[in-house]
Coordinates of C-alpha atoms in Angstrom, one line a residue:
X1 CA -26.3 -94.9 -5.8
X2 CA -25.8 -94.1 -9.5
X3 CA -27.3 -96.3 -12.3
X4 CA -25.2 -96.9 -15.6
X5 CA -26.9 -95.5 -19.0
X6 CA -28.0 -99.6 -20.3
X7 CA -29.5 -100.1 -16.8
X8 CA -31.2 -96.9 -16.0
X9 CA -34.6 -96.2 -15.6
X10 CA -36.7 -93.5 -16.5
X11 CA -37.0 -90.6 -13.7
X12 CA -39.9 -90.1 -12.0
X13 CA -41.3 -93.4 -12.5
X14 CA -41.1 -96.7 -10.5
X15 CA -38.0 -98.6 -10.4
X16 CA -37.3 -101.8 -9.3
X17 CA -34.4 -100.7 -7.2
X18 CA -35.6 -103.2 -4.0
X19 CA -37.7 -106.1 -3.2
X20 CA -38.0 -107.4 0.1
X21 CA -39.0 -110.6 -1.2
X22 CA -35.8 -111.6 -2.4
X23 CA -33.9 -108.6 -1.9
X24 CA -32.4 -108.4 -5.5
X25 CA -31.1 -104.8 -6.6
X26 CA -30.7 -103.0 -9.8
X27 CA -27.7 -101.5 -8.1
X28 CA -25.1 -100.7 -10.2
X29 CA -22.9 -98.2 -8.0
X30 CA -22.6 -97.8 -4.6
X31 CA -21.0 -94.3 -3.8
X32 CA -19.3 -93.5 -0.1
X33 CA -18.2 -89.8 0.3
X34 CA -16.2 -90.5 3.4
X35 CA -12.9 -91.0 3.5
X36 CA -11.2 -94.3 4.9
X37 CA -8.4 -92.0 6.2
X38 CA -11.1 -90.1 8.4
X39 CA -12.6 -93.5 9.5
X40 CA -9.5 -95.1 10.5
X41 CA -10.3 -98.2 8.9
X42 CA -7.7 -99.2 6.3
X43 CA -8.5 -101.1 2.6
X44 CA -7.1 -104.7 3.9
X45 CA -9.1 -104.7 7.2
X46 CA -12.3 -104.1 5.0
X47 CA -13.2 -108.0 4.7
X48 CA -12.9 -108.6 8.7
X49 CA -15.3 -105.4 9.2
X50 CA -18.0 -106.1 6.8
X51 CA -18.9 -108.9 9.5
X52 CA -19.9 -106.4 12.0
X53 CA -20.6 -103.5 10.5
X54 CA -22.1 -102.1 7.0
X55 CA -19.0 -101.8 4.7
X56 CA -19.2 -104.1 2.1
X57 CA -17.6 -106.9 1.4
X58 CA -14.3 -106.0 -0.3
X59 CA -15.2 -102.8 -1.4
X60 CA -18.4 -104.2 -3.4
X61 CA -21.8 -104.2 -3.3
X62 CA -23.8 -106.6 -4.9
X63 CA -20.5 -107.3 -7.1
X64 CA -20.4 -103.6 -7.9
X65 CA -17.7 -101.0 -6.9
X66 CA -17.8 -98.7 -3.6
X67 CA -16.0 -95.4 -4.3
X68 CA -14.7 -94.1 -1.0
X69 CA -13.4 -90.5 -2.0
X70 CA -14.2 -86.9 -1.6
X71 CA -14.0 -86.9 -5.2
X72 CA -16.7 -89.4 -5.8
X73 CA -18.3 -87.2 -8.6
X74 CA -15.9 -86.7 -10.8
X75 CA -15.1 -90.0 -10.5
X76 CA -18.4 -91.4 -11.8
X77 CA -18.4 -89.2 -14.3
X78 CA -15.4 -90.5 -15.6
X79 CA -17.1 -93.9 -15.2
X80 CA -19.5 -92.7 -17.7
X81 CA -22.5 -93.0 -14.9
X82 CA -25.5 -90.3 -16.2
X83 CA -28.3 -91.1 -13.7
X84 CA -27.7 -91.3 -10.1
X85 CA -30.2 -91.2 -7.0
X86 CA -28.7 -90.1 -3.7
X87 CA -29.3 -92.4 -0.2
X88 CA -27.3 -90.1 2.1
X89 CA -29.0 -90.6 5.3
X90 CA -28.5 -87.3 6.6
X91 CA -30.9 -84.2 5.3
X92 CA -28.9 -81.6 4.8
X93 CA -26.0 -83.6 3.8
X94 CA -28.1 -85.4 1.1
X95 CA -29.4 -81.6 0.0
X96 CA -25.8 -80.6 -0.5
X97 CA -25.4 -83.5 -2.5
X98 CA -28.3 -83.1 -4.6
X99 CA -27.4 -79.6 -5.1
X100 CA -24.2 -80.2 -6.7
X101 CA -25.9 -83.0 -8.7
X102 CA -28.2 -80.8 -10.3
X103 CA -25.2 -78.6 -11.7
X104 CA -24.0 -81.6 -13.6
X105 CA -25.1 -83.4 -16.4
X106 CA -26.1 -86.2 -14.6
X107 CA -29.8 -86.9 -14.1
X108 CA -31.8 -87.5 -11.0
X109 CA -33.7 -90.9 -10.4
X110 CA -36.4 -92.2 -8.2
X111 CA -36.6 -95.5 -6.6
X112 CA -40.6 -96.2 -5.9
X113 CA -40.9 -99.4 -4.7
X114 CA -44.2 -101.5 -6.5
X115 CA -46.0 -102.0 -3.5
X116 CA -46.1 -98.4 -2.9
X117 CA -49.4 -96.8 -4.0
X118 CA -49.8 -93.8 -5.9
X119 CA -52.7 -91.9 -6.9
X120 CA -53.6 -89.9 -9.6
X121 CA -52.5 -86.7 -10.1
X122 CA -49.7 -87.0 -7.5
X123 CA -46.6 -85.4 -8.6
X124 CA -42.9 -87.0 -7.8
X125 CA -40.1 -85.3 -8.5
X126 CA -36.4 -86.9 -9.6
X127 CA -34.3 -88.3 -6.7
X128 CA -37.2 -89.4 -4.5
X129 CA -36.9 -92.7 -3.0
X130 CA -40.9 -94.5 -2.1
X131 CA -40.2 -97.3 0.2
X132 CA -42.7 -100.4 0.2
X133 CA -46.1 -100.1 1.7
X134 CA -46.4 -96.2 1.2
X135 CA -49.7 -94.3 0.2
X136 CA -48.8 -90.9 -1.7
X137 CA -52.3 -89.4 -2.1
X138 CA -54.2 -87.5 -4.8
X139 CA -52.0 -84.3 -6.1
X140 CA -49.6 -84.5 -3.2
X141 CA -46.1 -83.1 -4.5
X142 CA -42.6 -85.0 -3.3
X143 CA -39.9 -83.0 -3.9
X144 CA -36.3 -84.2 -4.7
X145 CA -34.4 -86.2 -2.0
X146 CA -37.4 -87.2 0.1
X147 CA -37.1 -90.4 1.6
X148 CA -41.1 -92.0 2.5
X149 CA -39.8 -95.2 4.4
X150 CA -41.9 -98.2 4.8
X151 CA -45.2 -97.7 5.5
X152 CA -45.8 -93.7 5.4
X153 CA -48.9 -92.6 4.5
X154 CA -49.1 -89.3 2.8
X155 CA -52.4 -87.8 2.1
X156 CA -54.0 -85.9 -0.3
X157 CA -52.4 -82.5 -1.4
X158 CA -49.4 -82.8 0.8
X159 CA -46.4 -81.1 0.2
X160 CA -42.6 -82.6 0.7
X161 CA -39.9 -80.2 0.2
X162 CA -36.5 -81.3 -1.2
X163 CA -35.0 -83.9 1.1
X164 CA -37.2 -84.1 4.3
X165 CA -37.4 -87.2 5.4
X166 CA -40.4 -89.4 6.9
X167 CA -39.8 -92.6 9.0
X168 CA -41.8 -95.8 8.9
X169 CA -46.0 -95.7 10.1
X170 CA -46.3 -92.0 9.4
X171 CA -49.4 -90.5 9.0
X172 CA -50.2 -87.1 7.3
X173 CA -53.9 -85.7 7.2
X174 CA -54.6 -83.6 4.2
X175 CA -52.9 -80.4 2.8
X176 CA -49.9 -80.4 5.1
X177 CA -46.5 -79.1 4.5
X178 CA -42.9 -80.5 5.6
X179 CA -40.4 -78.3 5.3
X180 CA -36.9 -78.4 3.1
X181 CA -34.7 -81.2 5.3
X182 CA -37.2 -81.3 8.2
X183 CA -37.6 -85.7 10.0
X184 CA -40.8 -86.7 11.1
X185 CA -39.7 -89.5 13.0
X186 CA -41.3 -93.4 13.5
X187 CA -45.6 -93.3 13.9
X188 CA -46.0 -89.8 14.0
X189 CA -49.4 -88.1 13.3
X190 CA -49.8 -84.9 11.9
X191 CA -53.7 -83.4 11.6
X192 CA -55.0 -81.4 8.3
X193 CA -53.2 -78.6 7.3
X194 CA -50.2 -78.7 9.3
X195 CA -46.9 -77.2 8.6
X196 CA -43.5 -78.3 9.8
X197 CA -40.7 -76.0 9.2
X198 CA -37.5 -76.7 7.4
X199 CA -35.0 -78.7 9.3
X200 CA -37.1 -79.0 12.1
X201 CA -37.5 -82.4 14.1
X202 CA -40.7 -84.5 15.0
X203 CA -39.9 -87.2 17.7
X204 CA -41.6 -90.9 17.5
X205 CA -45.2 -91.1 18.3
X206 CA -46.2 -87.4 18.1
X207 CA -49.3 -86.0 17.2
X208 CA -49.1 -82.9 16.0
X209 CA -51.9 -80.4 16.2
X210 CA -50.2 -76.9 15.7
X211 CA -47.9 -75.6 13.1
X212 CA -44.3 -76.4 14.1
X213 CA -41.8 -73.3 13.0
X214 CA -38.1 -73.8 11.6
X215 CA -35.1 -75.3 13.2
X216 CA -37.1 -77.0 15.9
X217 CA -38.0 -80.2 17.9
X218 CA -41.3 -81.3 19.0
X219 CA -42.1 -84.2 21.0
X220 CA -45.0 -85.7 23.0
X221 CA -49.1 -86.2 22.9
X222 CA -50.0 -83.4 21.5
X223 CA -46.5 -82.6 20.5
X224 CA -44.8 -79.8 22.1
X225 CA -41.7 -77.9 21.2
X226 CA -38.9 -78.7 23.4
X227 CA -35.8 -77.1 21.2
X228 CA -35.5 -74.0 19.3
X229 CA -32.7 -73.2 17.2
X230 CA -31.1 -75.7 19.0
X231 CA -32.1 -74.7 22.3
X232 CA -33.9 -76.9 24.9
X233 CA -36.9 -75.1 26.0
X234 CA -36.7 -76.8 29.7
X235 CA -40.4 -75.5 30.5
X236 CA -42.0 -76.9 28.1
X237 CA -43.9 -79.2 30.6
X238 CA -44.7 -76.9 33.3
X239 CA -47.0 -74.4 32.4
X240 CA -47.6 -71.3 34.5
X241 CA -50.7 -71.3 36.3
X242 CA -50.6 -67.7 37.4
X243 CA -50.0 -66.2 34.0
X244 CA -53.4 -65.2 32.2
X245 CA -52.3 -64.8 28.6
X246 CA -51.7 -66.8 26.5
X247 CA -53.6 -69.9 28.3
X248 CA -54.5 -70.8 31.8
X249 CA -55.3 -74.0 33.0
X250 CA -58.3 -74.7 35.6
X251 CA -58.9 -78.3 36.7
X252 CA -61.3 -79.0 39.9
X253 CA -62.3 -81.2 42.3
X254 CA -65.7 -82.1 42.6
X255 CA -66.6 -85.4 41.1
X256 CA -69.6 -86.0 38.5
X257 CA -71.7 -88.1 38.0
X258 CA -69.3 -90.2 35.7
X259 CA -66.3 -89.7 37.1
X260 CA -64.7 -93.0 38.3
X261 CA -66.3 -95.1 35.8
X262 CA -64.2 -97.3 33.7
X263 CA -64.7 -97.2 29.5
X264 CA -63.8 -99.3 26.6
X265 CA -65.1 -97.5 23.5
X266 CA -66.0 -94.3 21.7
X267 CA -68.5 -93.5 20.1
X268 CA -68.1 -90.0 17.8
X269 CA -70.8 -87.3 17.0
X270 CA -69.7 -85.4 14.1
X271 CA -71.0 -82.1 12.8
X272 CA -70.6 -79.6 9.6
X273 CA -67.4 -78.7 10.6
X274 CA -65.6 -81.6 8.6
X275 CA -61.8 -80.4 9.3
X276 CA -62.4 -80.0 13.0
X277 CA -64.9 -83.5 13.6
X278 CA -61.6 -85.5 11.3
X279 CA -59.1 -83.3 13.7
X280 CA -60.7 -84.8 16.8
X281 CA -61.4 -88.4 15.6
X282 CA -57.4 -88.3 14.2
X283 CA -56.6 -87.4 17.8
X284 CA -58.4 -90.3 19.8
X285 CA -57.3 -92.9 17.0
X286 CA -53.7 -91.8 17.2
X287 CA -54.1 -92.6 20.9
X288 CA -55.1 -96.2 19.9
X289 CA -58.5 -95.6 21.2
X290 CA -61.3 -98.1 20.0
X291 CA -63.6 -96.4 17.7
X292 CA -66.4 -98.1 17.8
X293 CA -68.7 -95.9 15.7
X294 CA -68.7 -92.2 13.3
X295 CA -72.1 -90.7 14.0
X296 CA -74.1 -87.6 12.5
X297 CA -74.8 -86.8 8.9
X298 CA -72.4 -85.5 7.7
X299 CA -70.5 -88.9 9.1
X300 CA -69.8 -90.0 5.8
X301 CA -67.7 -87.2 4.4
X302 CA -65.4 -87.3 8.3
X303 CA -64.9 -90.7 7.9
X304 CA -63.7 -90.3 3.6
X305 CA -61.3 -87.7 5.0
X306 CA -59.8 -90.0 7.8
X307 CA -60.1 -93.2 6.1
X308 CA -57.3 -92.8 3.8
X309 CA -55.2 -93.1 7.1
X310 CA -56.3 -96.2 8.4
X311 CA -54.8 -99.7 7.8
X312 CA -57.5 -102.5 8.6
X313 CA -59.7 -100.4 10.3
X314 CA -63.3 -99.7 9.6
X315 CA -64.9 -97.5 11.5
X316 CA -69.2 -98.2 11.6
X317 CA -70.8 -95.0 10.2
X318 CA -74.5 -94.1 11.1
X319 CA -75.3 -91.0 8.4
X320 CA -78.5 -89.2 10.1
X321 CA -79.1 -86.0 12.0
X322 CA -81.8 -87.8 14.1
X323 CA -79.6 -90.9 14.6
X324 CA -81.6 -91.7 18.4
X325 CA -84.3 -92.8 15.4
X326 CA -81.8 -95.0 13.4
X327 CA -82.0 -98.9 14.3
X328 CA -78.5 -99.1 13.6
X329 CA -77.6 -96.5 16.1
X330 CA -79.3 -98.4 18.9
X331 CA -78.5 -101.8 18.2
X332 CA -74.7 -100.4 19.2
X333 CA -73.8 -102.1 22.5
X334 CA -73.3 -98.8 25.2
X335 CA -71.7 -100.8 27.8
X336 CA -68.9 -99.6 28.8
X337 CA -69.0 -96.8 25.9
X338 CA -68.3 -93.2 26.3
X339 CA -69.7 -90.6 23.5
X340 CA -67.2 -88.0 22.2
X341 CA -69.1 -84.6 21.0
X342 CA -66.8 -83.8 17.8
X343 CA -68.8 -80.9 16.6
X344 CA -72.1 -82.5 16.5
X345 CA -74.5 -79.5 15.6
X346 CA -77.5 -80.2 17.3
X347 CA -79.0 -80.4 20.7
X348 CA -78.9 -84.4 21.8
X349 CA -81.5 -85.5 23.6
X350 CA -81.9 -86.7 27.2
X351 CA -83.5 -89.9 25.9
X352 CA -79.5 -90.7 24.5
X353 CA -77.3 -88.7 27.4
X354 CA -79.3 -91.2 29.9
X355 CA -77.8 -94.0 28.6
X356 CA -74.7 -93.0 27.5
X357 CA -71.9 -90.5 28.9
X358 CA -71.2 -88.1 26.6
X359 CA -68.3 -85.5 27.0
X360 CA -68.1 -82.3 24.7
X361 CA -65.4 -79.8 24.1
X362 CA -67.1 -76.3 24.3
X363 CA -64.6 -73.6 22.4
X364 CA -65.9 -71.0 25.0
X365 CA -64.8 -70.5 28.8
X366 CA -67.6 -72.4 30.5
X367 CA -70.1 -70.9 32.3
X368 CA -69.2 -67.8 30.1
X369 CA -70.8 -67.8 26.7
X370 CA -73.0 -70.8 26.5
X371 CA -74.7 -71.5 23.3
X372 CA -74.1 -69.9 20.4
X373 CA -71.5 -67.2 19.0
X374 CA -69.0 -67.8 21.6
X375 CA -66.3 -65.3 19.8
X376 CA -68.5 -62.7 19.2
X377 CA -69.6 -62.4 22.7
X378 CA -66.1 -62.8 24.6
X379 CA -65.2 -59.6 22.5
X380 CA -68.1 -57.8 22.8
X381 CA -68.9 -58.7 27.0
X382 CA -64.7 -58.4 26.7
X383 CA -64.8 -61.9 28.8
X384 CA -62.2 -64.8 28.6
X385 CA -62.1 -66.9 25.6
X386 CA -60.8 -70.6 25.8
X387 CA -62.1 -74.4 25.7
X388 CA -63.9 -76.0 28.1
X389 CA -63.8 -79.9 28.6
X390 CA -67.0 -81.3 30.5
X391 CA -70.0 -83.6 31.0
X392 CA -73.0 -83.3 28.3
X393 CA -76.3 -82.8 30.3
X394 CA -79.9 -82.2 29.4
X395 CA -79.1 -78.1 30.1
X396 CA -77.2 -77.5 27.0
X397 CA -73.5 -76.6 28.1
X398 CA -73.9 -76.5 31.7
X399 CA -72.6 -80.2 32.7
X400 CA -69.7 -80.7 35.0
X401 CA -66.2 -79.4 34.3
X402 CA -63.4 -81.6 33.6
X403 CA -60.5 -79.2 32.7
X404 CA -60.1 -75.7 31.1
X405 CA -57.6 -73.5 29.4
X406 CA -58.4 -69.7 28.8
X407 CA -56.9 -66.7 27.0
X408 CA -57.8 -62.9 26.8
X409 CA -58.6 -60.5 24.7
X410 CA -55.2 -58.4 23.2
X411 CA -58.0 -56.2 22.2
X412 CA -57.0 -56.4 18.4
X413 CA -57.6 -60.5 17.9
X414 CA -60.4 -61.4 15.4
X415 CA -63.4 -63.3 16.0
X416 CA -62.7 -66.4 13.5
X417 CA -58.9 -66.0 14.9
X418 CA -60.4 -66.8 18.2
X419 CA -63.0 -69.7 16.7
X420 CA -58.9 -71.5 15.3
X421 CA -57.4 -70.8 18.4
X422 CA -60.3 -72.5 20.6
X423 CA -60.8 -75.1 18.5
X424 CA -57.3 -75.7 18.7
X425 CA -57.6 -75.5 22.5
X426 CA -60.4 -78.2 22.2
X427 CA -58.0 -80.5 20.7
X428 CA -55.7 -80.5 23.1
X429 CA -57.6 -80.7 25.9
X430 CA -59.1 -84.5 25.0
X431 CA -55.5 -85.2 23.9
X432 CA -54.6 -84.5 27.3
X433 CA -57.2 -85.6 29.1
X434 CA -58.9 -88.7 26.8
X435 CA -57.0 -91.2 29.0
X436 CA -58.1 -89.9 32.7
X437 CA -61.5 -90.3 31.1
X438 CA -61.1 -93.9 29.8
X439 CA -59.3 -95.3 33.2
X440 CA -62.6 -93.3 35.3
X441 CA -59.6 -90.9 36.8
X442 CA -61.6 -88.2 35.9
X443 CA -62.2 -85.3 38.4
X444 CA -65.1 -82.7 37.6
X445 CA -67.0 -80.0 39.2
X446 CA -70.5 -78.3 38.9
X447 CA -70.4 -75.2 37.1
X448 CA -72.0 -71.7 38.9
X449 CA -73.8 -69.5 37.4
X450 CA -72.7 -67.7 33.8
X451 CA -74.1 -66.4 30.6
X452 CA -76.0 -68.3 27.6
X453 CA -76.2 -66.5 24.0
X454 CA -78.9 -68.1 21.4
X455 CA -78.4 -67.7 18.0
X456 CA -81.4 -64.7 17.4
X457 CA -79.4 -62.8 19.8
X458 CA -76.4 -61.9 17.7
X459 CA -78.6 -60.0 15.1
X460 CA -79.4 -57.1 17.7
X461 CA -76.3 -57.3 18.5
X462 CA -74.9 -56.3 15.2
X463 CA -77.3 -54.0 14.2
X464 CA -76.3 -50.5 14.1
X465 CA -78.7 -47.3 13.6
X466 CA -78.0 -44.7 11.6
X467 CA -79.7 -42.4 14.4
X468 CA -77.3 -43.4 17.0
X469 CA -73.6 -42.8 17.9
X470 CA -71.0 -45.3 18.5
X471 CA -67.3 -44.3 19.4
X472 CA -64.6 -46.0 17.2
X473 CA -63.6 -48.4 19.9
X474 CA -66.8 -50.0 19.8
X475 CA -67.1 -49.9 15.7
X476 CA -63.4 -51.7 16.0
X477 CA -64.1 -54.1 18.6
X478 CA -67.9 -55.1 16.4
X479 CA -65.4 -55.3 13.0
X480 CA -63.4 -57.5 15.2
X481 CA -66.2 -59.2 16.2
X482 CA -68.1 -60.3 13.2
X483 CA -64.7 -61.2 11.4
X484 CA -65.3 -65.1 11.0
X485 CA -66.7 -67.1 8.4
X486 CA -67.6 -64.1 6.2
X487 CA -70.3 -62.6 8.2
X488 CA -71.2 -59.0 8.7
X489 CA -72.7 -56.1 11.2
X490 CA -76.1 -54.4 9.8
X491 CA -76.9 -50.6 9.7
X492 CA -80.4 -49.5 9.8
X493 CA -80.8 -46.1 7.8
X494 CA -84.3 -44.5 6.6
X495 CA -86.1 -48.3 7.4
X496 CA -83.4 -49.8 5.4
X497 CA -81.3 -52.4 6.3
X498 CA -77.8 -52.7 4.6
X499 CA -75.4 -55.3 5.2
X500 CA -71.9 -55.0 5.4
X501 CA -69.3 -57.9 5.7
X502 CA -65.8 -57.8 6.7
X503 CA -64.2 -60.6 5.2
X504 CA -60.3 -59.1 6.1
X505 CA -59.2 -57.3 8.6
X506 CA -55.0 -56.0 8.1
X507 CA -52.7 -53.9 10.0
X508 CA -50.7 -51.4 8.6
X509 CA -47.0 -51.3 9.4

């Protein structure tokens, strides 16, 4: 569409271009690259095809002139047309368009419908077109030739590369990144911190919980990749249960206590780890599963971060470490409720867990590595990592096991690399299995005997003495072991105790 000098707008700012109201236009030019000849469609059967399809009627629009040539740029130019903002609807044909736009002297223009909401600090580049209903949050950066359709909610610092496009009901958590051309396709969800590749593809209804990589199509709950580089990956469903590394999969067959029960509602316990307590809460609402209440204290700060992609939906949130004291907290109705452990920090007590099922998400191979400092020990006891779905009990990680995935050591993974990947894990595992739950198809079984780690341990663990000898293996696999969340081994020298963090670990090539 291109916009004669007297009637343009200035770029970057909202235009009245559409309202849905009455559907008036500030169109002034509506510009068709394609050739009549190569759509078989000749000028005098134009008026009998408008009827049916979306040619306009006698080669206007709006009472304004529909160039149908290859040579629709020097055309307008001739017209004397200086701003312009391009509706191709496909990606990389719109790119290519804006490409050879931007080596003109005409100028780009955005179309921001005033519905759309945008807040401060946000920054939209020329050629952007903001469809009605859409939420671009605080310093999120659109890029030319995005298209937000209606209803997209883009969160804060988001980045849109040139000329992705994002369908109606979207929802973006904070700080992710689409890639140059890439279409996230009708009610998609994509967690904090994602990033989607360019030209790559996310189908309708996905939530996406991992990075997706260039040229490729993910589909599904949580989305998988099913085409790369335009290949069909035609296992993507059927995971190999015999293969060890990277995951492995163990489900059992011994039913719980809660198994077979039937719920309606969640209830969320949320701990310090803000990104990961949103990541999981994100998950269960993007399943359309009722909420009924955000509890813990830092509850407050999940629910700002996954507020922002809500639409009529308040969430109840009970702010307190102690909440079993709060009289909010036990005026909630638990029939029929199932508690989700998000990340909750603390040890709940038996007074709550007997009134209310509670499931957790241990980012540890249950009944290896209970407790505390899961990553640390899998490398230093070299046991399985992974993420363990089960029943919360009074004995703290030691309730029945609903499903499992694990992976092994490569003997050269770090600690906090482990802590993203099992988190990751955990994620995926309620996505999967959050519905089996609900409808009481759950199976479980009782876990044997394993290994439980409290948090004084890890200090012995990590002490070294200067009086001792350690081979370079070990001194590796502790480097590798303390890597996560800035944290350190000791040395003990002369009664002294030093010490020293490894915040970065790098391989050479």
């Amino acid at each position: 569409m291109g916009d004669q000098p007297e009637g343009g707008a200035e770029p970057g700012r909202k235009v009245n271009v559409f309202f849905q109201k009455n559907a008036s236009s500030s169109l002034t030019l509506s510009v068709d690259s394609t050739n009549f000849a190569e759509l078989d469609v000749e000028k005098e059967n134009l008026k009998r095809l408008c009827k049916t399809t979306s040619f306009p009627h006698n080669g206007l629009f709006k009472g304004h002139p529909v160039i149908v040539s290859a040579n629709w740029l020097e055309i307008i130019t001739k017209m004397g047309v200086t701003k312009i903002l391009s509706l191709e609807p496909n990606n990389q044909q719109r790119k290519k368009q804006i490409d050879l736009i931007k080596t003109t002297n005409l100028q780009l223009v955005s179309a921001i419908h005033p519905t759309a909401l945008i807040l401060p600090y946000a920054q939209i580049d020329d050629g952007v077109w903001i469809n009605s209903g859409c939420i671009v949050g605080y310093k999120a950066e659109i890029r030319s030739g995005v298209f937000l359709n209606t209803g997209v909610n883009i969160d804060h610092h988001n980045v849109l590369q040139e000329c992705c496009q994002v369908d109606p009901g979207v929802v973006t958590a904070g700080n992710v990144v689409l890639g140059e051309c890439c279409h996230i396709h009708t009610g998609a969800v994509l967690i904090n911190r994602i990033q989607i590749g360019a030209n790559s593809i996310v189908g309708a209804g996905a939530v996406v919980l991992k990075d997706i990589q260039e040229n490729c199509t993910a589909v599904g709950v949580p989305a998988k990749i099913i085409k790369e580089n335009n290949i069909f990956n035609m296992n993507y469903t059927q995971p190999n249960p015999t293969q060890p590394n990277p995951t492995q999969r163990q489900c059992h067959d011994i039913t719980s206590l809660y198994d077979g029960k039937v719920f309606s509602k969640i209830i969320c316990f949320v701990g310090k780890d803000i990104f990961y307590s949103a990541s999981v809460i994100t998950v269960l609402l993007a399943k359309q599963k009722n909420v009924v209440a955000i509890v813990g204290e830092t509850a407050d700060l999940v629910w700002t971060e996954i507020s922002a992609g809500l639409k009529n939906n308040i969430i109840p949130v009970i702010r307190k470490r102690r909440f079993w004291e709060d009289s909010e907290f036990n005026t909630l109705y638990f029939s029929n409720a199932l508690g989700v452990n998000c990340g909750y920090d603390y040890i709940i007590p038996e007074l709550v867990l007997s009134s209310l099922p509670i499931i957790n998400i241990h980012p540890a191979a249950l009944p290896l590595n209970r407790g505390c400092h899961h990553s640390f020990w899998g490398i230093i006891d070299k046991t399985p990592f992974g993420a363990t779905l089960h029943w919360m009990t009074k004995e703290l990680d030691q309730g029945p096991i609903i499903s499992q995935i694990t992976f092994c050591d490569d003997g050269f993974i770090s600690a906090g690399e482990i802590q993203e990947k099992s988190n990751q894990l955990c994620i995926e595992l309620l996505a999967e299995h959050i519905d089996s739950i609900l409808d009481g198809e759950s199976i479980s079984k009782s876990q044997s005997l394993g290994t439980y780690h409290s948090k004084k341990e890890i200090i012995a663990a990590s002490t070294l003495c200067s009086n001792k000898t350690v081979s370079v293996d070990y001194l590796f696999d502790l480097c590798r072991a303390v890597n996560n969340k800035k944290n350190g081994f000791i040395i003990e020298k002369d009664g002294r105790k030093f010490l020293i963090k490894i915040e970065k670990m790098v391989e050479l090539l």
